[in-house]
Coordinates of C-alpha atoms in Angstrom, one line a residue:
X1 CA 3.5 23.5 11.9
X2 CA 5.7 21.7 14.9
X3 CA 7.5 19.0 14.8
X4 CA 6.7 15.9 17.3
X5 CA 7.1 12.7 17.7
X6 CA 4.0 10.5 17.7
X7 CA 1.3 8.8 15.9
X8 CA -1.6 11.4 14.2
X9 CA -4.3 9.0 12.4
X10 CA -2.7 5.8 10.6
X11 CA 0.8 7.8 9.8
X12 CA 3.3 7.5 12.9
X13 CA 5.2 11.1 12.7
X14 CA 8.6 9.9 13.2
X15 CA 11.2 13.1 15.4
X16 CA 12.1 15.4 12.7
X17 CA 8.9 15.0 10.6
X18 CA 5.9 17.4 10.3
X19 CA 2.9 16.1 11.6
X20 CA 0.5 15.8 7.6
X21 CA -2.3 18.2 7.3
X22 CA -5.7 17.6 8.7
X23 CA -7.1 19.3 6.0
X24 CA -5.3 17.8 3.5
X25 CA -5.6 14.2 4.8
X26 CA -9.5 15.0 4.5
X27 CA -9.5 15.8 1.6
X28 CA -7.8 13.5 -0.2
X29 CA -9.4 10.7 1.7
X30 CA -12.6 12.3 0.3
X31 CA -11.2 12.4 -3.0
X32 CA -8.9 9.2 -3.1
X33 CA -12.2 6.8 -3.7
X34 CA -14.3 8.7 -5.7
X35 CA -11.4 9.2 -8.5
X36 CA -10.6 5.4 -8.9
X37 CA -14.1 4.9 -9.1
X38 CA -14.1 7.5 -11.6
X39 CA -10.8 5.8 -13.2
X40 CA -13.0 2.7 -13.6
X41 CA -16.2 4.6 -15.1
X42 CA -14.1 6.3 -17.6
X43 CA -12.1 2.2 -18.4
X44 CA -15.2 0.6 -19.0
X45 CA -17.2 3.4 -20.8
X46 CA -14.3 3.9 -22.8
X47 CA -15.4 1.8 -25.7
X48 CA -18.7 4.1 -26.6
X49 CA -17.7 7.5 -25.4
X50 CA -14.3 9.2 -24.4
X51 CA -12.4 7.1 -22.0
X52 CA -10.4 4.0 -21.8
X53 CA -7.8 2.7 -20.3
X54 CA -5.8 5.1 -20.9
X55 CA -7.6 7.8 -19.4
X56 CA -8.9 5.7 -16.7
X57 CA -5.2 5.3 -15.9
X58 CA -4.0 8.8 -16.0
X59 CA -7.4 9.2 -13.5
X60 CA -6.3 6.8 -11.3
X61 CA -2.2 7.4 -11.2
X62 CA -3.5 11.5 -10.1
X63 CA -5.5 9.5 -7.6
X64 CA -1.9 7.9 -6.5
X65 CA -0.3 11.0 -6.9
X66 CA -2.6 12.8 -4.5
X67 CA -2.5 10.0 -1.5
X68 CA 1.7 10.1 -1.9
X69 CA 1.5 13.9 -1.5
X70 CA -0.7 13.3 1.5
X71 CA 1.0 10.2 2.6
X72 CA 4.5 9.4 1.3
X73 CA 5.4 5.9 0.3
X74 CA 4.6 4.2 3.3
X75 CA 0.8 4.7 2.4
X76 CA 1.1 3.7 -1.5
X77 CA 2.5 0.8 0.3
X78 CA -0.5 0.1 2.5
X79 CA -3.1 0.9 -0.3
X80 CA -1.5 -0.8 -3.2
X81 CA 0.5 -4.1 -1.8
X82 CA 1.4 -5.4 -4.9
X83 CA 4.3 -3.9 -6.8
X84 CA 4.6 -1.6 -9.9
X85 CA 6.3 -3.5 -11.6
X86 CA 3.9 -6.4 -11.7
X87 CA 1.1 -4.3 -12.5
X88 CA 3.4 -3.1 -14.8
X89 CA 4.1 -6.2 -16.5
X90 CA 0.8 -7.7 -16.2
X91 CA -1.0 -4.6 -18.5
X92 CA 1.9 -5.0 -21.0
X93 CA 1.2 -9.2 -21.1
X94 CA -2.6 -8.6 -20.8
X95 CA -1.9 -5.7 -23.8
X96 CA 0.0 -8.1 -26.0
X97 CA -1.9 -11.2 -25.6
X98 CA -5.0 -9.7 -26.7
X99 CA -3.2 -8.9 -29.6
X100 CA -1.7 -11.9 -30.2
X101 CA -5.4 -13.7 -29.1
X102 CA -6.3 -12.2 -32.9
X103 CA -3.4 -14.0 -34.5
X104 CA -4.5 -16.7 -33.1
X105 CA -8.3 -16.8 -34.2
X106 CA -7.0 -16.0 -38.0
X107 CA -6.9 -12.5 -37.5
X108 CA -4.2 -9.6 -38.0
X109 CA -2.3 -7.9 -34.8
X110 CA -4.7 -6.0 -32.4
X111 CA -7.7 -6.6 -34.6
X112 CA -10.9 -6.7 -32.9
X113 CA -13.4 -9.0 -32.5
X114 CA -16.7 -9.7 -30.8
X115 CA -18.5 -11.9 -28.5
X116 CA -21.6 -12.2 -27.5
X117 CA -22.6 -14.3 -24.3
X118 CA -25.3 -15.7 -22.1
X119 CA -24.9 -14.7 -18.4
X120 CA -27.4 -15.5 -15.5
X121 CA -28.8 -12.8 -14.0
X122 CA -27.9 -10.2 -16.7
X123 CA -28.9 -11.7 -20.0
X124 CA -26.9 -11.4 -23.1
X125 CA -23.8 -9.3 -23.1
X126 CA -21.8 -8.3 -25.7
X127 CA -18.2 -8.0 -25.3
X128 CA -15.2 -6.8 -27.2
X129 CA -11.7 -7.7 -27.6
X130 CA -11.0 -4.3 -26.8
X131 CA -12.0 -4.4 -22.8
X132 CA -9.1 -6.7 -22.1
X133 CA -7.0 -4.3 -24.2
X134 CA -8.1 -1.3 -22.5
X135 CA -7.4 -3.1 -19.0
X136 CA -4.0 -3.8 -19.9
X137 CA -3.0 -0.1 -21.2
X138 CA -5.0 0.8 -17.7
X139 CA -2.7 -1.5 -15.5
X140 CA 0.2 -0.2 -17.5
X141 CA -0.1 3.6 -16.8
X142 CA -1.3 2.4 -13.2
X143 CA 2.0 0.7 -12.6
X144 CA 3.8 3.6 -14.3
X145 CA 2.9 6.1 -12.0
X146 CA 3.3 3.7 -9.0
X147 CA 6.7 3.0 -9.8
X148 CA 7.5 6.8 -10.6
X149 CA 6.4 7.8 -7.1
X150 CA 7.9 4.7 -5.3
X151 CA 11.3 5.8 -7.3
X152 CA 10.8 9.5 -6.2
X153 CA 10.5 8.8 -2.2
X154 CA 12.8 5.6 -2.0
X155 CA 16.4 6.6 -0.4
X156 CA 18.9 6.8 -2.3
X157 CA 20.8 3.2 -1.8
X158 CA 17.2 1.5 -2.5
X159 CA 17.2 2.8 -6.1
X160 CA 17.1 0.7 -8.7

């Protein structure tokens, strides 16, 4: 592949960089969507069947993984504006304080509990303690990868 300067799709190929794969840019851009729908699927279907946060995060951070191979840092930037370390911090407080929530109620640490509610439109729906748990480990591993591959293409000075 040559090297030269100008602008192929939404990346700008700067002089001295390869100009990124058609085939791979397809790909992943047909891939990209359909894993961190998947990612979700697997978060909220966790609670009945394998899944969970967890899993839905590992889905989604190969997701990440695949679009910084494709793109670099510039387009984790573009896709995911807000930091890894606030989706970072936001799982672990979301993780914590549903633990804590059980303390709260009279409960011990993590225990789970049960809620069953009234919405328009969709009738009653139960829902767990566990869902807001499961988001939290879900932003966490999220935030993990992101801030793994936003360490791993930074230049050296920006390293934290």
């Amino acid at each position: 592949m040559t090297a030269r300067p100008g602008k192929v799709g939404p990346h700008h190929v700067g002089p001295g960089e390869e100009e990124p794969s058609l085939i791979l840019a397809t790909c992943v851009g047909a891939i990209f969507h359909t894993a961190l729908l998947f990612s979700l699927f697997l978060l909220f279907a966790g609670h009945n069947a394998p899944g969970g946060g967890f899993v839905g995060g590992l889905v989604a951070g190969a997701a990440f993984v695949l679009r910084y191979v494709e793109g670099g840092t510039d387009d984790l930037g573009r896709l995911m504006p807000v930091s890894a370390t606030a989706l970072l911090g936001a799982g672990l407080t979301m993780a914590v304080g549903t633990g804590l929530a059980a303390l709260v109620v009279g409960g011990q640490f993590l225990e789970s509990g049960k809620v069953t509610l009234d919405v328009p439109l969709l009738g009653e729906v139960k829902a767990t303690s566990a869902l807001p748990f499961d988001i939290g480990v879900y932003l966490v591993v999220v935030g993990l990868v992101l801030g793994i591959l936003t360490t791993l293409g930074a230049e050296k000075g920006e390293r934290a």
